[in-house]
Amino acid sequence: MRGPGFGWGRMFRGWGRRMTVPRREILEVLTSGAKHFSAEEIYLEVRRKYPGIGLTTVYRTLEILVQAGVVSKFNFGDGRARYEFADTDKKNHCHVICSNCGRIIDCENLSGEVDFEGVIRKLSKKLGFKINGYHLRFYGLCEECKNK
Amino acid sequence: MRGPGFGWGRMFRGWGRRMTVPRREILEVLTSGAKHFSAEEIYLEVRRKYPGIGLTTVYRTLEILVQAGVVSKFNFGDGRARYEFADTDKKNHCHVICSNCGRIIDCENLSGEVDFEGVIRKLSKKLGFKINGYHLRFYGLCEECKNK
DNA sequence: ATATTATTGAAATTGATTTTCATTTTCGGA
DNA sequence: TCCGAAAATGAAAATCAATTTCAATAATAT
């Protein structure tokens, strides 16, 4: 798991980009357990340790990281994008979203019960796509909301 | 399949709402094969037959229909919402999205190869959620884009 | 240490969507 | 059939997440 001290510099320079303090701080937040944070939430979190950061920089950095596949971006329908570190250990986990309060919960990787690879092979052949990823999400009411 | 002539009036009055020409025209477009249309695309299509329609009305009507479960709303990450008629025959079909050009294709209902109900029961029990829906989407390159 | 240039922060701008408000339309009741 | 209450409309105004612009700053190769 990449965390504090990881060679982010090498990663950026590998992309032909520079390592900067804002970028490092953003990655710190992303790898410190932040889940499904909006850009603004990430900004607010980073700002606590690095007050000079700009929201624009957060957006730009996130976009770079998404393009590079280091961060995953989700749209759950509430008007703002959600980001999370694309942790290899948790690759292809799914989400459960409460339709009422908007809470988002990670659930385990379902590869054990669903043959995604098989489905992907079938669809690829049938539709002519080269599929390289998938996303499964469930909607419903969370424990709190369903008891209201 | 609900289409031209269906008793939309009864449906709306059942919700305590009124049947209006704009609402009927929007439903006409939605039930005429329109897939993954944005609000603006629906507006442009409706306008061809009913030039006085307003974009605002399209948004409002779509929201009413989404809340009622008659229309499904998707966010595929391109900044605008997509809508489609929630056809019972096609319930829970999945989507395949081209990461390059943005093309969205319906794929068949995968209930035959994936035990969604079983997964839902397991997650419901484990997370305390009352899950009532799911959405599976695949990302990759479409036939055209992968050959570039 | 210096020069080049990538990157930054914040103001300005954009675009999808929502709110506001005067006007129009719907439809139940007489 | 007509009327009135109020739902619904269309378009201008407003909102908000995100992007662009630009002067200033920071990174880093030499």
Tab-separated table of C-alpha atoms (C1' of nucleotides) in Angstrom:
chain	number	residue	atom	x	y	z
A	1	MET	CA	0.000	0.000	0.000
A	2	ARG	CA	1.415	3.347	-0.995
A	3	GLY	CA	1.384	5.743	1.900
A	4	PRO	CA	3.553	8.349	3.595
A	5	GLY	CA	7.069	8.328	2.223
A	6	PHE	CA	6.214	6.546	-0.945
A	7	GLY	CA	8.138	7.818	-3.937
A	8	TRP	CA	5.457	9.995	-5.439
A	9	GLY	CA	8.209	12.080	-7.000
A	10	ARG	CA	9.354	9.249	-9.166
A	11	MET	CA	5.817	8.602	-10.265
A	12	PHE	CA	5.239	12.181	-11.397
A	13	ARG	CA	8.614	12.499	-13.052
A	14	GLY	CA	7.877	9.285	-14.849
A	15	TRP	CA	4.908	11.070	-16.377
A	16	GLY	CA	7.028	14.032	-17.342
A	17	ARG	CA	5.574	16.119	-14.518
A	18	ARG	CA	6.990	17.748	-11.426
A	19	MET	CA	6.590	16.832	-7.814
A	20	THR	CA	5.008	19.676	-5.849
A	21	VAL	CA	3.877	20.221	-2.280
A	22	PRO	CA	0.193	20.531	-3.159
A	23	ARG	CA	0.318	17.290	-5.082
A	24	ARG	CA	1.995	15.509	-2.231
A	25	GLU	CA	-0.521	16.779	0.294
A	26	ILE	CA	-3.437	15.736	-1.854
A	27	LEU	CA	-2.038	12.266	-2.167
A	28	GLU	CA	-1.517	12.152	1.584
A	29	VAL	CA	-5.196	12.767	2.121
A	30	LEU	CA	-6.233	10.308	-0.539
A	31	THR	CA	-4.081	7.548	0.934
A	32	SER	CA	-5.077	8.232	4.519
A	33	GLY	CA	-8.388	6.487	4.335
A	34	ALA	CA	-10.457	9.161	2.616
A	35	LYS	CA	-13.288	7.451	0.809
A	36	HIS	CA	-15.671	8.837	-1.742
A	37	PHE	CA	-14.586	12.397	-1.020
A	38	SER	CA	-15.687	15.154	-3.295
A	39	ALA	CA	-13.064	17.560	-4.594
A	40	GLU	CA	-14.185	20.111	-2.050
A	41	GLU	CA	-13.944	17.669	0.812
A	42	ILE	CA	-10.416	16.785	-0.233
A	43	TYR	CA	-9.631	20.486	-0.448
A	44	LEU	CA	-10.943	21.123	3.060
A	45	GLU	CA	-8.942	18.212	4.423
A	46	VAL	CA	-5.716	19.263	2.709
A	47	ARG	CA	-6.214	22.835	3.825
A	48	ARG	CA	-5.976	21.814	7.444
A	49	LYS	CA	-2.323	20.958	7.004
A	50	TYR	CA	-1.486	23.167	4.033
A	51	PRO	CA	-3.683	26.255	4.267
A	52	GLY	CA	-2.484	27.851	1.075
A	53	ILE	CA	-3.893	25.245	-1.214
A	54	GLY	CA	-6.364	26.265	-3.889
A	55	LEU	CA	-9.446	24.400	-4.863
A	56	THR	CA	-8.441	24.698	-8.507
A	57	THR	CA	-5.245	22.863	-7.793
A	58	VAL	CA	-7.151	20.060	-6.175
A	59	TYR	CA	-9.321	19.648	-9.227
A	60	ARG	CA	-6.346	19.704	-11.559
A	61	THR	CA	-4.322	17.274	-9.535
A	62	LEU	CA	-7.215	14.877	-9.207
A	63	GLU	CA	-7.725	14.959	-12.955
A	64	ILE	CA	-4.082	14.095	-13.561
A	65	LEU	CA	-4.275	11.231	-11.104
A	66	VAL	CA	-7.519	9.952	-12.619
A	67	GLN	CA	-6.069	10.037	-16.104
A	68	ALA	CA	-3.078	8.102	-14.841
A	69	GLY	CA	-5.325	5.525	-13.188
A	70	VAL	CA	-4.008	6.233	-9.715
A	71	VAL	CA	-7.326	7.655	-8.552
A	72	SER	CA	-10.836	6.494	-9.401
A	73	LYS	CA	-13.597	8.967	-10.075
A	74	PHE	CA	-17.244	8.179	-9.500
A	75	ASN	CA	-20.501	9.902	-10.183
A	76	PHE	CA	-23.223	8.770	-7.862
A	77	GLY	CA	-25.773	11.267	-9.053
A	78	ASP	CA	-25.582	13.984	-6.440
A	79	GLY	CA	-24.032	16.552	-8.717
A	80	ARG	CA	-20.461	16.328	-7.616
A	81	ALA	CA	-17.762	13.825	-8.490
A	82	ARG	CA	-16.325	11.480	-5.907
A	83	TYR	CA	-12.750	10.335	-5.799
A	84	GLU	CA	-10.843	7.598	-4.117
A	85	PHE	CA	-7.381	6.167	-4.300
A	86	ALA	CA	-7.291	3.272	-6.724
A	87	ASP	CA	-5.860	0.830	-4.276
A	88	THR	CA	-4.754	-2.341	-5.963
A	89	ASP	CA	-5.842	-4.402	-2.992
A	90	LYS	CA	-9.383	-3.207	-3.359
A	91	LYS	CA	-9.558	-3.160	-7.099
A	92	ASN	CA	-13.048	-3.550	-8.491
A	93	HIS	CA	-14.847	-3.378	-5.178
A	94	CYS	CA	-18.426	-2.292	-5.502
A	95	HIS	CA	-20.463	0.403	-3.788
A	96	VAL	CA	-23.725	0.426	-1.918
A	97	ILE	CA	-25.486	3.765	-1.905
A	98	CYS	CA	-28.371	4.887	0.287
A	99	SER	CA	-31.023	6.454	-1.909
A	100	ASN	CA	-32.192	8.572	0.987
A	101	CYS	CA	-29.202	10.007	2.822
A	102	GLY	CA	-26.605	9.483	0.139
A	103	ARG	CA	-24.247	7.462	2.285
A	104	ILE	CA	-21.808	5.399	0.244
A	105	ILE	CA	-20.341	2.190	1.533
A	106	ASP	CA	-17.659	0.029	0.011
A	107	CYS	CA	-18.426	-3.600	-0.197
A	108	GLU	CA	-16.018	-6.365	-0.762
A	109	ASN	CA	-14.714	-7.481	-4.063
A	110	LEU	CA	-17.371	-9.749	-5.491
A	111	SER	CA	-15.108	-11.610	-7.860
A	112	GLY	CA	-15.644	-14.656	-5.703
A	113	GLU	CA	-19.336	-14.827	-6.431
A	114	VAL	CA	-19.539	-13.242	-9.839
A	115	ASP	CA	-17.583	-14.372	-12.845
A	116	PHE	CA	-16.852	-10.875	-14.128
A	117	GLU	CA	-14.090	-12.084	-16.392
A	118	GLY	CA	-16.451	-14.489	-18.061
A	119	VAL	CA	-19.069	-11.818	-18.554
A	120	ILE	CA	-16.448	-9.435	-19.917
A	121	ARG	CA	-15.210	-11.990	-22.413
A	122	LYS	CA	-18.742	-12.615	-23.595
A	123	LEU	CA	-19.631	-8.943	-23.958
A	124	SER	CA	-16.337	-8.088	-25.587
A	125	LYS	CA	-16.905	-10.687	-28.218
A	126	LYS	CA	-20.550	-9.823	-28.709
A	127	LEU	CA	-20.228	-6.040	-28.832
A	128	GLY	CA	-16.765	-5.726	-30.259
A	129	PHE	CA	-15.593	-3.740	-27.240
A	130	LYS	CA	-12.256	-4.023	-25.533
A	131	ILE	CA	-13.496	-3.884	-21.982
A	132	ASN	CA	-10.953	-2.963	-19.316
A	133	GLY	CA	-13.019	-2.198	-16.291
A	134	TYR	CA	-16.375	-2.376	-14.657
A	135	HIS	CA	-18.331	-0.887	-11.853
A	136	LEU	CA	-21.148	-2.446	-9.887
A	137	ARG	CA	-23.251	-0.453	-7.496
A	138	PHE	CA	-26.310	-1.193	-5.439
A	139	TYR	CA	-29.019	1.198	-4.329
A	140	GLY	CA	-31.310	0.983	-1.377
A	141	LEU	CA	-31.901	2.254	2.109
A	142	CYS	CA	-29.225	2.080	4.756
A	143	GLU	CA	-29.903	0.702	8.188
A	144	GLU	CA	-30.822	4.087	9.608
A	145	CYS	CA	-33.007	5.256	6.769
A	146	LYS	CA	-34.936	2.053	6.427
A	147	ASN	CA	-36.033	2.212	10.028
A	148	LYS	CA	-37.525	5.683	9.689
B	1	MET	CA	-44.745	-1.809	-23.519
B	2	ARG	CA	-46.274	1.603	-22.926
B	3	GLY	CA	-46.271	3.677	-26.035
B	4	PRO	CA	-48.473	6.009	-28.054
B	5	GLY	CA	-51.989	6.085	-26.711
B	6	PHE	CA	-51.136	4.671	-23.353
B	7	GLY	CA	-53.091	6.229	-20.541
B	8	TRP	CA	-50.467	8.621	-19.297
B	9	GLY	CA	-53.248	10.806	-17.964
B	10	ARG	CA	-54.343	8.189	-15.501
B	11	MET	CA	-50.778	7.759	-14.338
B	12	PHE	CA	-50.286	11.440	-13.613
B	13	ARG	CA	-53.657	11.869	-11.968
B	14	GLY	CA	-52.847	8.885	-9.851
B	15	TRP	CA	-49.911	10.903	-8.546
B	16	GLY	CA	-52.088	13.909	-7.905
B	17	ARG	CA	-50.661	15.695	-10.929
B	18	ARG	CA	-52.129	16.946	-14.187
B	19	MET	CA	-51.741	15.682	-17.686
B	20	THR	CA	-50.267	18.301	-19.953
B	21	VAL	CA	-49.134	18.477	-23.568
B	22	PRO	CA	-45.448	18.978	-22.716
B	23	ARG	CA	-45.494	15.964	-20.449
B	24	ARG	CA	-47.123	13.823	-23.098
B	25	GLU	CA	-44.656	14.873	-25.748
B	26	ILE	CA	-41.708	14.144	-23.505
B	27	LEU	CA	-43.034	10.684	-22.810
B	28	GLU	CA	-43.548	10.167	-26.522
B	29	VAL	CA	-39.894	10.790	-27.135
B	30	LEU	CA	-38.797	8.645	-24.222
B	31	THR	CA	-40.913	5.706	-25.372
B	32	SER	CA	-39.915	6.004	-29.017
B	33	GLY	CA	-36.573	4.362	-28.610
B	34	ALA	CA	-34.570	7.268	-27.235
B	35	LYS	CA	-31.696	5.844	-25.250
B	36	HIS	CA	-29.334	7.551	-22.879
B	37	PHE	CA	-30.522	10.973	-23.997
B	38	SER	CA	-29.462	14.006	-22.049
B	39	ALA	CA	-32.116	16.505	-21.016
B	40	GLU	CA	-31.058	18.758	-23.852
B	41	GLU	CA	-31.268	15.997	-26.410
B	42	ILE	CA	-34.765	15.176	-25.251
B	43	TYR	CA	-35.627	18.850	-25.451
B	44	LEU	CA	-34.339	19.117	-29.004
B	45	GLU	CA	-36.284	16.030	-30.031
B	46	VAL	CA	-39.528	17.185	-28.440
B	47	ARG	CA	-39.115	20.615	-29.953
B	48	ARG	CA	-39.337	19.189	-33.446
B	49	LYS	CA	-42.957	18.313	-32.880
B	50	TYR	CA	-43.839	20.806	-30.180
B	51	PRO	CA	-41.713	23.905	-30.784
B	52	GLY	CA	-42.926	25.834	-27.759
B	53	ILE	CA	-41.470	23.525	-25.202
B	54	GLY	CA	-39.056	24.895	-22.665
B	55	LEU	CA	-35.897	23.207	-21.499
B	56	THR	CA	-36.902	23.892	-17.924
B	57	THR	CA	-40.068	21.924	-18.390
B	58	VAL	CA	-38.107	19.000	-19.705
B	59	TYR	CA	-35.931	18.975	-16.627
B	60	ARG	CA	-38.902	19.216	-14.334
B	61	THR	CA	-40.854	16.531	-16.052
B	62	LEU	CA	-37.908	14.188	-16.109
B	63	GLU	CA	-37.404	14.701	-12.395
B	64	ILE	CA	-41.027	13.823	-11.694
B	65	LEU	CA	-40.754	10.708	-13.822
B	66	VAL	CA	-37.486	9.686	-12.190
B	67	GLN	CA	-38.920	10.113	-8.722
B	68	ALA	CA	-41.866	7.970	-9.742
B	69	GLY	CA	-39.571	5.279	-11.115
B	70	VAL	CA	-40.912	5.575	-14.650
B	71	VAL	CA	-37.630	6.942	-15.962
B	72	SER	CA	-34.092	5.973	-15.002
B	73	LYS	CA	-31.395	8.591	-14.606
B	74	PHE	CA	-27.729	7.819	-15.102
B	75	ASN	CA	-24.514	9.708	-14.647
B	76	PHE	CA	-21.762	8.385	-16.831
B	77	GLY	CA	-19.293	11.074	-15.913
B	78	ASP	CA	-19.523	13.449	-18.839
B	79	GLY	CA	-21.145	16.217	-16.847
B	80	ARG	CA	-24.706	15.775	-17.941
B	81	ALA	CA	-27.332	13.338	-16.766
B	82	ARG	CA	-28.735	10.669	-19.063
B	83	TYR	CA	-32.283	9.434	-19.023
B	84	GLU	CA	-34.131	6.470	-20.386
B	85	PHE	CA	-37.541	4.992	-20.023
B	86	ALA	CA	-37.573	2.373	-17.299
B	87	ASP	CA	-38.945	-0.346	-19.474
B	88	THR	CA	-39.968	-3.336	-17.437
B	89	ASP	CA	-38.856	-5.686	-20.183
B	90	LYS	CA	-35.361	-4.390	-19.985
B	91	LYS	CA	-35.150	-3.950	-16.265
B	92	ASN	CA	-31.656	-4.109	-14.866
B	93	HIS	CA	-29.868	-4.264	-18.166
B	94	CYS	CA	-26.310	-3.040	-17.948
B	95	HIS	CA	-24.329	-0.501	-19.933
B	96	VAL	CA	-21.075	-0.597	-21.800
B	97	ILE	CA	-19.385	2.759	-22.180
B	98	CYS	CA	-16.545	3.709	-24.495
B	99	SER	CA	-13.914	5.553	-22.479
B	100	ASN	CA	-12.786	7.365	-25.597
B	101	CYS	CA	-15.796	8.539	-27.550
B	102	GLY	CA	-18.402	8.256	-24.834
B	103	ARG	CA	-20.707	5.937	-26.755
B	104	ILE	CA	-23.097	4.067	-24.503
B	105	ILE	CA	-24.498	0.693	-25.434
B	106	ASP	CA	-27.133	-1.341	-23.682
B	107	CYS	CA	-26.273	-4.912	-23.089
B	108	GLU	CA	-28.645	-7.631	-22.230
B	109	ASN	CA	-29.947	-8.428	-18.828
B	110	LEU	CA	-27.243	-10.478	-17.175
B	111	SER	CA	-29.461	-12.137	-14.639
B	112	GLY	CA	-28.848	-15.370	-16.476
B	113	GLU	CA	-25.152	-15.376	-15.713
B	114	VAL	CA	-25.000	-13.461	-12.492
B	115	ASP	CA	-26.935	-14.318	-9.376
B	116	PHE	CA	-27.726	-10.724	-8.452
B	117	GLU	CA	-30.468	-11.711	-6.081
B	118	GLY	CA	-28.077	-13.892	-4.148
B	119	VAL	CA	-25.491	-11.132	-3.961
B	120	ILE	CA	-28.151	-8.669	-2.865
B	121	ARG	CA	-29.338	-10.967	-0.100
B	122	LYS	CA	-25.807	-11.387	1.135
B	123	LEU	CA	-24.994	-7.690	1.095
B	124	SER	CA	-28.308	-6.737	2.626
B	125	LYS	CA	-27.683	-9.022	5.523
B	126	LYS	CA	-24.066	-8.038	5.922
B	127	LEU	CA	-24.472	-4.267	5.631
B	128	GLY	CA	-27.964	-3.875	7.040
B	129	PHE	CA	-29.140	-2.240	3.832
B	130	LYS	CA	-32.453	-2.787	2.140
B	131	ILE	CA	-31.230	-2.992	-1.400
B	132	ASN	CA	-33.770	-2.433	-4.127
B	133	GLY	CA	-31.726	-1.915	-7.233
B	134	TYR	CA	-28.357	-2.184	-8.838
B	135	HIS	CA	-26.434	-0.974	-11.784
B	136	LEU	CA	-23.597	-2.680	-13.577
B	137	ARG	CA	-21.549	-0.893	-16.172
B	138	PHE	CA	-18.456	-1.775	-18.139
B	139	TYR	CA	-15.815	0.565	-19.497
B	140	GLY	CA	-13.498	0.095	-22.415
B	141	LEU	CA	-12.933	0.998	-26.028
B	142	CYS	CA	-15.595	0.473	-28.633
B	143	GLU	CA	-14.905	-1.242	-31.899
B	144	GLU	CA	-14.049	2.002	-33.684
B	145	CYS	CA	-11.889	3.498	-30.989
B	146	LYS	CA	-9.918	0.370	-30.304
B	147	ASN	CA	-8.806	0.193	-33.911
B	148	LYS	CA	-7.390	3.714	-33.939
C	1	DA	C1'	23.227	30.328	-8.233
C	2	DT	C1'	20.451	30.883	-12.383
C	3	DA	C1'	17.243	30.321	-16.020
C	4	DT	C1'	13.549	27.842	-17.883
C	5	DT	C1'	9.165	26.355	-17.496
C	6	DA	C1'	5.795	23.645	-15.067
C	7	DT	C1'	2.613	24.640	-11.573
C	8	DT	C1'	0.037	27.389	-8.511
C	9	DG	C1'	-3.911	30.273	-6.525
C	10	DA	C1'	-7.628	33.107	-7.289
C	11	DA	C1'	-10.543	35.686	-10.227
C	12	DA	C1'	-13.252	35.071	-14.194
C	13	DT	C1'	-15.855	32.079	-16.911
C	14	DT	C1'	-18.554	28.057	-18.427
C	15	DG	C1'	-22.269	24.883	-18.732
C	16	DA	C1'	-25.745	21.819	-16.670
C	17	DT	C1'	-29.316	22.402	-13.813
C	18	DT	C1'	-32.602	24.803	-10.618
C	19	DT	C1'	-35.340	28.752	-8.960
C	20	DT	C1'	-38.307	32.555	-9.697
C	21	DC	C1'	-42.313	34.725	-11.440
C	22	DA	C1'	-45.781	36.281	-14.629
C	23	DT	C1'	-48.683	33.860	-17.716
C	24	DT	C1'	-51.113	29.880	-19.446
C	25	DT	C1'	-53.389	25.583	-19.050
C	26	DT	C1'	-55.913	21.942	-16.777
C	27	DC	C1'	-59.951	20.070	-14.923
C	28	DG	C1'	-63.374	19.544	-11.107
C	29	DG	C1'	-67.548	21.424	-9.811
C	30	DA	C1'	-71.581	24.106	-10.614
D	1	DT	C1'	-70.715	24.572	-20.913
D	2	DC	C1'	-68.423	27.875	-18.104
D	3	DC	C1'	-65.621	29.413	-14.344
D	4	DG	C1'	-62.202	29.557	-10.939
D	5	DA	C1'	-58.522	27.541	-8.347
D	6	DA	C1'	-54.243	26.079	-8.731
D	7	DA	C1'	-51.025	23.211	-11.195
D	8	DA	C1'	-47.893	23.780	-14.843
D	9	DT	C1'	-45.472	26.402	-18.198
D	10	DG	C1'	-41.575	29.140	-20.483
D	11	DA	C1'	-37.912	32.068	-20.077
D	12	DA	C1'	-35.021	35.009	-17.462
D	13	DA	C1'	-32.272	34.867	-13.472
D	14	DA	C1'	-29.661	32.351	-10.343
D	15	DT	C1'	-26.895	28.486	-8.521
D	16	DC	C1'	-23.127	25.446	-8.232
D	17	DA	C1'	-19.496	22.221	-9.600
D	18	DA	C1'	-15.930	22.508	-12.483
D	19	DT	C1'	-12.740	24.745	-15.921
D	20	DT	C1'	-10.057	28.531	-17.978
D	21	DT	C1'	-7.160	32.443	-17.643
D	22	DC	C1'	-3.173	34.844	-16.133
D	23	DA	C1'	0.248	36.828	-13.102
D	24	DA	C1'	3.187	34.968	-9.696
D	25	DT	C1'	5.628	31.147	-7.602
D	26	DA	C1'	8.044	26.863	-7.293
D	27	DA	C1'	10.673	22.937	-9.181
D	28	DT	C1'	14.750	21.370	-11.093
D	29	DA	C1'	18.440	20.804	-14.608
D	30	DT	C1'	22.683	22.858	-15.519
